[in-house]
Amino acid sequence: MPTDITAPTQAPRLKALSEACQQYGTPLYVYDSAIMARQYQKLTEAFAAIPQVRINYACKALSNLNVLRLFKKMGSGLDTVSIQEVELGLKAGFAPEEIIYTPNGVSFAEVQKAVEYGVRVNIDNLGLLEHFGSHYGHSYPVCIRINPHIMAGGNAKISVGHIDSKFGISIHQTRHLERLVESLNLRVEGVHMHTGSDILDVDTFLSGAELLLEVARKFPDLQYIDFGSGFKVPYQPGDIATDVEELGAKMGSLFEHFCRDYGRTLSLEFEPGKYLVSEAGYFCCQVNGIKQTTATVFAQVDTGLNHLIRPMLYDAHHDIYNLSNPNGRARVYSVVGYICETDTFASDRQIPEVREGDLLAFANAGAYCYTMANNYNSRYRPAEVLLHEGEARLIRERESMEDLLRNQIDLGI
Ligand SMILES: *Cc1c(COP(=O)(O)O)cnc(C)c1O
């Protein structure tokens, strides 16, 4: 499925991006709320035939309060992976029962904190579950994260389903799990899986879902089954996107059969992050200089791996637009950052002729971009802007020296 940006409607958006850069400076993250709404709607429509469906936005993808509030308004719940994300969710106005907390490798003290907040707790480790059971027994419901060990995508760096993965309770430990649940009198209200970041093939995903449903049959008090995420969006022409219509239709009939056997209608849940926000985001920067070597023409930009690390960390492809010269003749560039470390955003990429001072925009910069930004080289993290109802509004200020010095203790030595 092509993304909006390759469509002829691209021009006005590029204009909105350059205007935002002129107003707020670079580097700058810009998010389009209409694209988030479009994605949320596409998902809910694909699953409309299923009686009870809940989408929980995975806020680690993009955690600005305003974005959380937009999803709350659309009717979404919230998927969180840390107690701080739980607190952000509560602050954004989500009710505790609309928040699911799915941590990995946390202390019991943090889980207790989540219980105090009253959010739904999803546990992915037998030891922690035992601890939870001895403490709360039947008094606080729990969800259990199962690892069905399916490999959802091709990229091992973002697959969490393999046998030695640190995520989830292995499906091969189901007997052990059942014994624990019984002896501690746990109230299991949900089962969960999250297999990785890319569903390239709906049928592979469904075979994981069937395994999860097998486990679900063993727990009679369930309220919901959470199938996690893995919804893929295209990052470049030719990329496979998860076919949500196909998934919705196949999942619908699978789930309906399950509920009939189970004897009750349960709620079906998903927790997408990337699908909902990736395409809504653009990361804008300015070209500091053009540097020619014997083999390469570098376009050097006023940002680096400190602000957008996905190309370096995951070999992620982000389309690049020249906002200042969109109709220029295409030439080949390596787009590199200003960090004292190799930080190549793109090698040998065709971009309309780039000149010093031009504004560039990286596409698909909504998910796992700002939230992974840091202060390496003592650079400030960028500002964030939301395009919403025809306006470009600042939703996070650019950092300043004060932010870099906050929490540092000057010993006066
Ligand atoms: C990161 C994460 C998600 C979201 O994954 P996307 O690929 O962004 O959709 C969902 N659930 C859990 C438990 C996660 O850790």
Tab-separated table of C-alpha atoms and ligand atoms in Angstrom:
chain	number	residue	atom	x	y	z
A	1	MET	CA	0.000	0.000	0.000
A	2	PRO	CA	1.570	3.330	-0.983
A	3	THR	CA	2.015	5.931	1.694
A	4	ASP	CA	0.523	9.377	1.421
A	5	ILE	CA	3.825	11.020	0.807
A	6	THR	CA	4.335	9.440	-2.615
A	7	ALA	CA	0.862	10.587	-3.653
A	8	PRO	CA	0.259	13.853	-5.480
A	9	THR	CA	-1.079	15.347	-2.226
A	10	GLN	CA	2.527	15.522	-1.070
A	11	ALA	CA	3.098	19.134	-2.080
A	12	PRO	CA	0.957	20.887	0.553
A	13	ARG	CA	2.480	18.762	3.309
A	14	LEU	CA	6.020	19.640	2.255
A	15	LYS	CA	4.980	23.260	2.366
A	16	ALA	CA	3.591	22.845	5.887
A	17	LEU	CA	6.889	21.246	6.911
A	18	SER	CA	9.045	24.084	5.576
A	19	GLU	CA	6.769	26.625	7.235
A	20	ALA	CA	7.090	24.790	10.556
A	21	CYS	CA	10.898	24.819	10.147
A	22	GLN	CA	10.873	28.535	9.418
A	23	GLN	CA	8.768	29.151	12.502
A	24	TYR	CA	10.416	26.794	14.983
A	25	GLY	CA	13.891	26.129	13.584
A	26	THR	CA	15.666	22.828	12.960
A	27	PRO	CA	16.148	20.035	13.759
A	28	LEU	CA	12.419	19.573	14.215
A	29	TYR	CA	9.971	16.709	14.577
A	30	VAL	CA	6.606	17.389	12.961
A	31	TYR	CA	3.568	15.120	13.393
A	32	ASP	CA	0.344	15.188	11.430
A	33	SER	CA	-2.648	14.298	13.618
A	34	ALA	CA	-4.800	13.533	10.559
A	35	ILE	CA	-2.500	10.646	9.636
A	36	MET	CA	-2.688	9.209	13.149
A	37	ALA	CA	-6.489	9.411	12.956
A	38	ARG	CA	-6.479	7.789	9.503
A	39	GLN	CA	-4.382	4.880	10.768
A	40	TYR	CA	-6.529	4.393	13.870
A	41	GLN	CA	-9.620	4.381	11.708
A	42	LYS	CA	-8.129	1.903	9.223
A	43	LEU	CA	-7.446	-0.525	12.058
A	44	THR	CA	-10.817	-0.170	13.747
A	45	GLU	CA	-12.580	-0.602	10.409
A	46	ALA	CA	-10.593	-3.750	9.628
A	47	PHE	CA	-11.742	-5.279	12.925
A	48	ALA	CA	-15.258	-3.820	12.924
A	49	ALA	CA	-16.940	-7.219	12.530
A	50	ILE	CA	-15.521	-8.473	15.841
A	51	PRO	CA	-17.947	-7.679	18.709
A	52	GLN	CA	-15.428	-6.445	21.290
A	53	VAL	CA	-12.163	-4.971	20.080
A	54	ARG	CA	-9.818	-2.632	21.856
A	55	ILE	CA	-6.769	-0.919	20.431
A	56	ASN	CA	-4.170	0.064	23.010
A	57	TYR	CA	-1.729	2.557	21.550
A	58	ALA	CA	1.852	1.488	22.418
A	59	CYS	CA	3.151	4.794	23.675
A	60	LYS	CA	6.839	3.950	23.626
A	61	ALA	CA	6.675	4.720	19.906
A	62	LEU	CA	5.858	8.381	20.539
A	63	SER	CA	5.017	9.535	24.019
A	64	ASN	CA	4.221	13.225	23.802
A	65	LEU	CA	1.230	13.973	26.064
A	66	ASN	CA	-0.707	15.584	23.227
A	67	VAL	CA	-0.345	12.470	21.108
A	68	LEU	CA	-1.576	10.345	24.020
A	69	ARG	CA	-4.569	12.637	24.393
A	70	LEU	CA	-5.386	12.407	20.686
A	71	PHE	CA	-5.519	8.621	20.939
A	72	LYS	CA	-7.563	8.778	24.125
A	73	LYS	CA	-10.045	10.975	22.263
A	74	MET	CA	-10.263	8.474	19.411
A	75	GLY	CA	-11.233	5.767	21.906
A	76	SER	CA	-7.905	3.993	22.228
A	77	GLY	CA	-6.476	2.428	25.367
A	78	LEU	CA	-2.776	2.622	26.194
A	79	ASP	CA	-0.009	0.040	26.162
A	80	THR	CA	2.859	0.887	28.499
A	81	VAL	CA	6.172	-0.794	29.250
A	82	SER	CA	7.406	1.178	32.250
A	83	ILE	CA	5.913	2.758	35.342
A	84	GLN	CA	6.821	6.157	33.894
A	85	GLU	CA	4.734	5.438	30.807
A	86	VAL	CA	1.872	4.428	33.126
A	87	GLU	CA	2.216	7.783	34.881
A	88	LEU	CA	2.259	9.648	31.557
A	89	GLY	CA	-0.887	7.782	30.528
A	90	LEU	CA	-2.684	8.691	33.742
A	91	LYS	CA	-1.564	12.277	33.302
A	92	ALA	CA	-2.946	12.279	29.756
A	93	GLY	CA	-6.330	11.271	31.161
A	94	PHE	CA	-6.531	7.535	30.584
A	95	ALA	CA	-8.476	5.662	33.258
A	96	PRO	CA	-6.345	3.016	35.021
A	97	GLU	CA	-8.338	0.168	33.470
A	98	GLU	CA	-7.614	1.596	30.007
A	99	ILE	CA	-3.897	1.168	30.600
A	100	ILE	CA	-2.073	-2.117	30.275
A	101	TYR	CA	1.384	-2.372	31.774
A	102	THR	CA	3.663	-4.872	30.022
A	103	PRO	CA	7.107	-4.580	31.521
A	104	ASN	CA	10.099	-6.816	30.979
A	105	GLY	CA	12.710	-7.496	33.596
A	106	VAL	CA	11.408	-5.048	36.190
A	107	SER	CA	11.532	-5.243	39.964
A	108	PHE	CA	8.543	-6.422	41.976
A	109	ALA	CA	8.459	-2.979	43.576
A	110	GLU	CA	7.627	-1.472	40.181
A	111	VAL	CA	4.836	-4.002	39.640
A	112	GLN	CA	3.430	-3.086	43.057
A	113	LYS	CA	3.391	0.523	42.021
A	114	ALA	CA	1.351	-0.399	38.938
A	115	VAL	CA	-1.101	-2.274	41.179
A	116	GLU	CA	-1.416	0.824	43.389
A	117	TYR	CA	-2.328	2.824	40.286
A	118	GLY	CA	-4.932	0.196	39.437
A	119	VAL	CA	-3.769	-0.455	35.889
A	120	ARG	CA	-3.871	-3.838	34.179
A	121	VAL	CA	-0.720	-5.810	34.825
A	122	ASN	CA	0.808	-8.150	32.277
A	123	ILE	CA	3.501	-10.481	33.583
A	124	ASP	CA	6.049	-12.225	31.420
A	125	ASN	CA	8.167	-14.228	33.824
A	126	LEU	CA	7.262	-17.210	36.015
A	127	GLY	CA	9.376	-16.004	38.944
A	128	LEU	CA	7.688	-12.627	38.972
A	129	LEU	CA	4.302	-14.281	38.614
A	130	GLU	CA	4.999	-16.403	41.670
A	131	HIS	CA	5.955	-13.300	43.580
A	132	PHE	CA	2.793	-11.582	42.375
A	133	GLY	CA	0.657	-14.565	43.357
A	134	SER	CA	2.053	-14.895	46.871
A	135	HIS	CA	1.466	-11.196	47.385
A	136	TYR	CA	-1.925	-10.648	45.784
A	137	GLY	CA	-3.385	-14.118	45.285
A	138	HIS	CA	-6.866	-13.773	43.840
A	139	SER	CA	-7.314	-10.157	44.910
A	140	TYR	CA	-5.733	-8.470	41.868
A	141	PRO	CA	-6.266	-9.761	38.336
A	142	VAL	CA	-3.332	-10.467	36.102
A	143	CYS	CA	-2.587	-10.923	32.428
A	144	ILE	CA	0.051	-13.399	31.296
A	145	ARG	CA	2.421	-12.809	28.431
A	146	ILE	CA	3.033	-15.977	26.470
A	147	ASN	CA	5.821	-16.454	23.969
A	148	PRO	CA	4.541	-18.693	21.175
A	149	HIS	CA	7.985	-18.589	19.513
A	150	ILE	CA	6.864	-17.585	16.103
A	151	MET	CA	9.194	-15.494	14.032
A	152	ALA	CA	7.002	-12.723	12.796
A	153	GLY	CA	9.472	-10.776	10.719
A	154	GLY	CA	12.720	-11.094	8.880
A	155	ASN	CA	14.814	-8.772	11.013
A	156	ALA	CA	16.237	-10.632	14.027
A	157	LYS	CA	16.970	-7.367	15.818
A	158	ILE	CA	13.268	-6.698	16.184
A	159	SER	CA	11.926	-10.214	16.635
A	160	VAL	CA	11.054	-11.152	20.188
A	161	GLY	CA	9.534	-14.549	19.548
A	162	HIS	CA	12.497	-16.922	19.254
A	163	ILE	CA	13.173	-19.678	21.776
A	164	ASP	CA	15.885	-17.879	23.713
A	165	SER	CA	14.088	-14.559	23.725
A	166	LYS	CA	13.883	-12.717	27.040
A	167	PHE	CA	10.232	-11.864	26.373
A	168	GLY	CA	7.215	-13.767	27.599
A	169	ILE	CA	6.651	-17.107	29.267
A	170	SER	CA	7.469	-19.864	26.837
A	171	ILE	CA	4.540	-21.784	25.511
A	172	HIS	CA	6.537	-24.898	26.455
A	173	GLN	CA	6.144	-23.883	30.095
A	174	THR	CA	2.358	-23.903	29.992
A	175	ARG	CA	2.068	-26.838	32.414
A	176	HIS	CA	4.302	-25.115	34.923
A	177	LEU	CA	2.274	-21.942	34.465
A	178	GLU	CA	-1.002	-23.758	35.081
A	179	ARG	CA	0.301	-25.289	38.297
A	180	LEU	CA	1.443	-21.891	39.549
A	181	VAL	CA	-1.879	-20.277	38.709
A	182	GLU	CA	-3.752	-23.012	40.507
A	183	SER	CA	-1.638	-23.187	43.638
A	184	LEU	CA	-1.501	-19.411	44.069
A	185	ASN	CA	-5.173	-19.018	43.177
A	186	LEU	CA	-4.327	-16.340	40.605
A	187	ARG	CA	-7.118	-14.523	38.808
A	188	VAL	CA	-5.978	-14.636	35.171
A	189	GLU	CA	-8.034	-12.046	33.297
A	190	GLY	CA	-5.995	-11.961	30.114
A	191	VAL	CA	-3.412	-13.698	27.992
A	192	HIS	CA	-1.073	-11.808	25.744
A	193	MET	CA	1.541	-12.206	23.079
A	194	HIS	CA	3.731	-9.735	21.238
A	195	THR	CA	5.875	-11.416	18.680
A	196	GLY	CA	8.065	-8.762	17.180
A	197	SER	CA	7.899	-5.729	15.064
A	198	ASP	CA	6.969	-6.877	11.583
A	199	ILE	CA	4.062	-9.023	10.468
A	200	LEU	CA	5.007	-9.669	6.872
A	201	ASP	CA	2.718	-12.620	6.526
A	202	VAL	CA	-0.753	-12.763	8.098
A	203	ASP	CA	-0.817	-16.564	8.211
A	204	THR	CA	2.388	-16.768	10.266
A	205	PHE	CA	0.865	-14.328	12.700
A	206	LEU	CA	-2.334	-16.351	12.861
A	207	SER	CA	-0.465	-19.528	13.683
A	208	GLY	CA	0.974	-17.700	16.695
A	209	ALA	CA	-2.512	-16.484	17.577
A	210	GLU	CA	-3.840	-20.050	17.477
A	211	LEU	CA	-1.119	-21.156	19.876
A	212	LEU	CA	-2.087	-18.349	22.233
A	213	LEU	CA	-5.736	-19.367	22.045
A	214	GLU	CA	-4.753	-22.922	23.010
A	215	VAL	CA	-3.213	-21.541	26.180
A	216	ALA	CA	-6.251	-19.301	26.728
A	217	ARG	CA	-8.580	-22.303	26.947
A	218	LYS	CA	-6.884	-23.310	30.165
A	219	PHE	CA	-8.008	-20.193	32.024
A	220	PRO	CA	-11.746	-19.887	32.652
A	221	ASP	CA	-11.871	-16.312	34.009
A	222	LEU	CA	-10.532	-14.437	31.001
A	223	GLN	CA	-11.853	-11.032	30.006
A	224	TYR	CA	-9.546	-10.347	27.076
A	225	ILE	CA	-6.942	-11.761	24.771
A	226	ASP	CA	-4.213	-9.410	23.649
A	227	PHE	CA	-2.460	-10.222	20.389
A	228	GLY	CA	0.171	-7.528	20.734
A	229	SER	CA	1.448	-5.816	17.650
A	230	GLY	CA	3.723	-6.300	14.700
A	231	PHE	CA	1.699	-4.208	12.286
A	232	LYS	CA	4.092	-3.125	9.606
A	233	VAL	CA	3.921	0.056	7.581
A	234	PRO	CA	5.873	0.716	4.374
A	235	TYR	CA	9.084	2.721	4.671
A	236	GLN	CA	9.958	2.656	0.986
A	237	PRO	CA	8.350	1.751	-2.326
A	238	GLY	CA	8.061	-2.011	-2.610
A	239	ASP	CA	7.832	-2.584	1.160
A	240	ILE	CA	5.181	-4.983	2.350
A	241	ALA	CA	2.631	-3.461	4.708
A	242	THR	CA	0.578	-5.641	7.014
A	243	ASP	CA	-2.691	-6.311	5.245
A	244	VAL	CA	-5.011	-5.281	8.078
A	245	GLU	CA	-8.160	-6.091	6.115
A	246	GLU	CA	-6.987	-9.669	5.580
A	247	LEU	CA	-5.871	-9.895	9.201
A	248	GLY	CA	-9.199	-8.514	10.419
A	249	ALA	CA	-11.230	-10.982	8.378
A	250	LYS	CA	-9.149	-14.041	9.297
A	251	MET	CA	-8.729	-13.022	12.928
A	252	GLY	CA	-12.467	-12.389	13.159
A	253	SER	CA	-13.451	-15.888	12.228
A	254	LEU	CA	-10.691	-17.464	14.333
A	255	PHE	CA	-11.740	-15.458	17.367
A	256	GLU	CA	-15.428	-16.066	16.855
A	257	HIS	CA	-14.872	-19.830	16.844
A	258	PHE	CA	-12.744	-19.541	19.922
A	259	CYS	CA	-15.350	-17.527	21.839
A	260	ARG	CA	-18.064	-19.995	20.884
A	261	ASP	CA	-15.996	-22.873	22.285
A	262	TYR	CA	-14.979	-20.878	25.303
A	263	GLY	CA	-18.607	-20.087	26.078
A	264	ARG	CA	-18.280	-16.311	26.349
A	265	THR	CA	-17.463	-13.331	24.190
A	266	LEU	CA	-14.085	-11.973	25.190
A	267	SER	CA	-12.511	-8.712	24.197
A	268	LEU	CA	-9.853	-8.897	21.494
A	269	GLU	CA	-7.027	-6.444	21.921
A	270	PHE	CA	-4.106	-5.168	19.892
A	271	GLU	CA	-1.341	-2.767	20.859
A	272	PRO	CA	0.156	-1.125	17.795
A	273	GLY	CA	2.699	1.654	18.033
A	274	LYS	CA	4.443	1.986	14.688
A	275	TYR	CA	1.275	1.443	12.654
A	276	LEU	CA	-0.470	4.358	14.319
A	277	VAL	CA	2.277	6.971	14.312
A	278	SER	CA	5.184	6.122	12.008
A	279	GLU	CA	3.797	7.710	8.859
A	280	ALA	CA	2.439	10.699	10.760
A	281	GLY	CA	5.938	11.931	11.580
A	282	TYR	CA	8.600	13.850	9.666
A	283	PHE	CA	11.989	14.787	10.946
A	284	CYS	CA	13.252	18.027	9.453
A	285	CYS	CA	16.807	19.255	9.403
A	286	GLN	CA	18.982	21.735	7.571
A	287	VAL	CA	22.005	21.109	5.371
A	288	ASN	CA	25.141	22.572	6.932
A	289	GLY	CA	27.360	21.768	4.024
A	290	ILE	CA	28.133	19.675	0.988
A	291	LYS	CA	31.404	17.799	1.092
A	292	GLN	CA	32.825	16.032	-1.880
A	293	THR	CA	35.382	13.231	-1.540
A	294	THR	CA	36.857	11.125	-4.300
A	295	ALA	CA	33.944	8.703	-4.269
A	296	THR	CA	31.071	10.360	-2.489
A	297	VAL	CA	29.074	13.540	-2.170
A	298	PHE	CA	28.104	14.044	1.454
A	299	ALA	CA	25.182	16.168	2.504
A	300	GLN	CA	25.973	17.124	6.078
A	301	VAL	CA	22.927	17.945	8.180
A	302	ASP	CA	22.367	19.686	11.516
A	303	THR	CA	21.454	16.485	13.346
A	304	GLY	CA	22.801	13.003	13.861
A	305	LEU	CA	22.298	9.616	15.462
A	306	ASN	CA	21.495	11.439	18.682
A	307	HIS	CA	18.159	12.523	17.194
A	308	LEU	CA	17.272	9.761	14.750
A	309	ILE	CA	19.035	6.502	15.397
A	310	ARG	CA	16.901	4.027	13.462
A	311	PRO	CA	19.018	4.085	10.273
A	312	MET	CA	22.142	3.240	12.289
A	313	LEU	CA	20.530	0.884	14.815
A	314	TYR	CA	18.202	-1.073	12.556
A	315	ASP	CA	19.420	-0.221	9.055
A	316	ALA	CA	16.051	1.451	8.707
A	317	HIS	CA	15.268	3.231	5.469
A	318	HIS	CA	13.664	6.659	5.785
A	319	ASP	CA	12.691	8.438	2.593
A	320	ILE	CA	14.285	11.879	2.351
A	321	TYR	CA	12.639	14.935	0.805
A	322	ASN	CA	14.306	18.155	-0.133
A	323	LEU	CA	11.795	20.709	1.102
A	324	SER	CA	13.742	23.607	-0.369
A	325	ASN	CA	14.234	22.199	-3.853
A	326	PRO	CA	11.528	19.562	-4.398
A	327	ASN	CA	11.687	19.840	-8.177
A	328	GLY	CA	15.454	19.904	-8.488
A	329	ARG	CA	17.335	17.402	-10.626
A	330	ALA	CA	17.909	14.147	-8.693
A	331	ARG	CA	21.526	13.584	-7.658
A	332	VAL	CA	23.196	10.971	-5.478
A	333	TYR	CA	24.164	11.785	-1.875
A	334	SER	CA	25.236	10.215	1.345
A	335	VAL	CA	23.336	12.045	4.025
A	336	VAL	CA	25.377	12.175	7.202
A	337	GLY	CA	25.035	13.706	10.643
A	338	TYR	CA	27.220	16.004	12.733
A	339	ILE	CA	28.065	13.555	15.498
A	340	CYS	CA	31.674	12.480	16.092
A	341	GLU	CA	30.877	8.924	15.222
A	342	THR	CA	29.791	7.450	11.916
A	343	ASP	CA	26.179	8.491	11.582
A	344	THR	CA	24.972	7.843	8.085
A	345	PHE	CA	21.275	8.382	7.501
A	346	ALA	CA	21.379	7.230	3.901
A	347	SER	CA	24.067	6.073	1.466
A	348	ASP	CA	23.974	6.755	-2.239
A	349	ARG	CA	20.490	8.147	-2.106
A	350	GLN	CA	18.886	10.029	-4.975
A	351	ILE	CA	17.543	13.346	-3.758
A	352	PRO	CA	16.607	16.483	-5.700
A	353	GLU	CA	19.782	18.579	-5.832
A	354	VAL	CA	20.852	19.518	-2.323
A	355	ARG	CA	22.468	22.873	-1.576
A	356	GLU	CA	23.889	24.360	1.574
A	357	GLY	CA	21.021	25.695	3.681
A	358	ASP	CA	18.356	23.435	2.157
A	359	LEU	CA	15.758	21.882	4.432
A	360	LEU	CA	15.451	18.096	4.288
A	361	ALA	CA	12.717	15.930	5.791
A	362	PHE	CA	12.917	12.266	6.756
A	363	ALA	CA	9.635	10.410	6.347
A	364	ASN	CA	8.246	7.761	8.711
A	365	ALA	CA	9.685	9.620	11.660
A	366	GLY	CA	6.724	9.261	14.009
A	367	ALA	CA	7.642	5.981	15.704
A	368	TYR	CA	10.777	5.249	17.732
A	369	CYS	CA	12.476	8.419	16.615
A	370	TYR	CA	11.994	11.213	19.129
A	371	THR	CA	11.545	8.675	21.940
A	372	MET	CA	15.017	7.286	21.213
A	373	ALA	CA	16.695	10.689	20.984
A	374	ASN	CA	19.470	11.549	23.405
A	375	ASN	CA	22.041	14.221	24.243
A	376	TYR	CA	25.175	12.617	22.855
A	377	ASN	CA	27.830	15.240	21.984
A	378	SER	CA	25.930	17.556	24.349
A	379	ARG	CA	23.442	18.420	21.644
A	380	TYR	CA	19.944	19.523	22.565
A	381	ARG	CA	17.060	17.254	21.741
A	382	PRO	CA	14.829	18.725	19.000
A	383	ALA	CA	11.510	20.485	19.364
A	384	GLU	CA	8.248	18.749	18.412
A	385	VAL	CA	5.364	20.267	16.461
A	386	LEU	CA	1.856	18.950	15.885
A	387	LEU	CA	-0.026	19.742	12.684
A	388	HIS	CA	-3.557	19.710	14.025
A	389	GLU	CA	-6.748	21.185	12.629
A	390	GLY	CA	-4.861	23.369	10.186
A	391	GLU	CA	-2.332	24.731	12.663
A	392	ALA	CA	1.300	23.941	13.420
A	393	ARG	CA	1.585	24.018	17.214
A	394	LEU	CA	4.679	23.542	19.324
A	395	ILE	CA	4.213	20.522	21.625
A	396	ARG	CA	7.735	20.315	23.009
A	397	GLU	CA	10.342	23.013	23.226
A	398	ARG	CA	13.834	22.506	21.974
A	399	GLU	CA	16.166	21.799	24.871
A	400	SER	CA	18.582	24.372	26.205
A	401	MET	CA	21.795	24.479	28.223
A	402	GLU	CA	19.646	24.441	31.348
A	403	ASP	CA	18.340	21.015	30.375
A	404	LEU	CA	21.855	19.696	29.835
A	405	LEU	CA	22.906	20.937	33.257
A	406	ARG	CA	19.761	19.860	35.121
A	407	ASN	CA	20.595	17.215	37.721
A	408	GLN	CA	24.316	17.796	37.390
A	409	ILE	CA	25.868	18.608	40.730
A	410	ASP	CA	28.664	21.137	40.572
A	411	LEU	CA	31.181	20.223	43.271
A	412	GLY	CA	33.041	23.454	42.682
A	413	ILE	CA	36.279	21.548	42.250
B	1	LIG	C1	6.843	-2.110	21.456
B	1	LIG	C2	5.655	-2.880	21.814
B	1	LIG	C3	4.488	-2.780	21.054
B	1	LIG	C4	4.380	-1.949	19.793
B	1	LIG	O1	5.075	-2.485	18.720
B	1	LIG	P1	4.982	-1.787	17.255
B	1	LIG	O2	5.845	-2.599	16.401
B	1	LIG	O3	5.430	-0.394	17.398
B	1	LIG	O4	3.558	-1.830	16.852
B	1	LIG	C5	3.389	-3.502	21.478
B	1	LIG	N1	3.440	-4.272	22.591
B	1	LIG	C6	4.539	-4.392	23.341
B	1	LIG	C7	4.516	-5.242	24.559
B	1	LIG	C8	5.676	-3.711	22.982
B	1	LIG	O5	6.789	-3.841	23.728
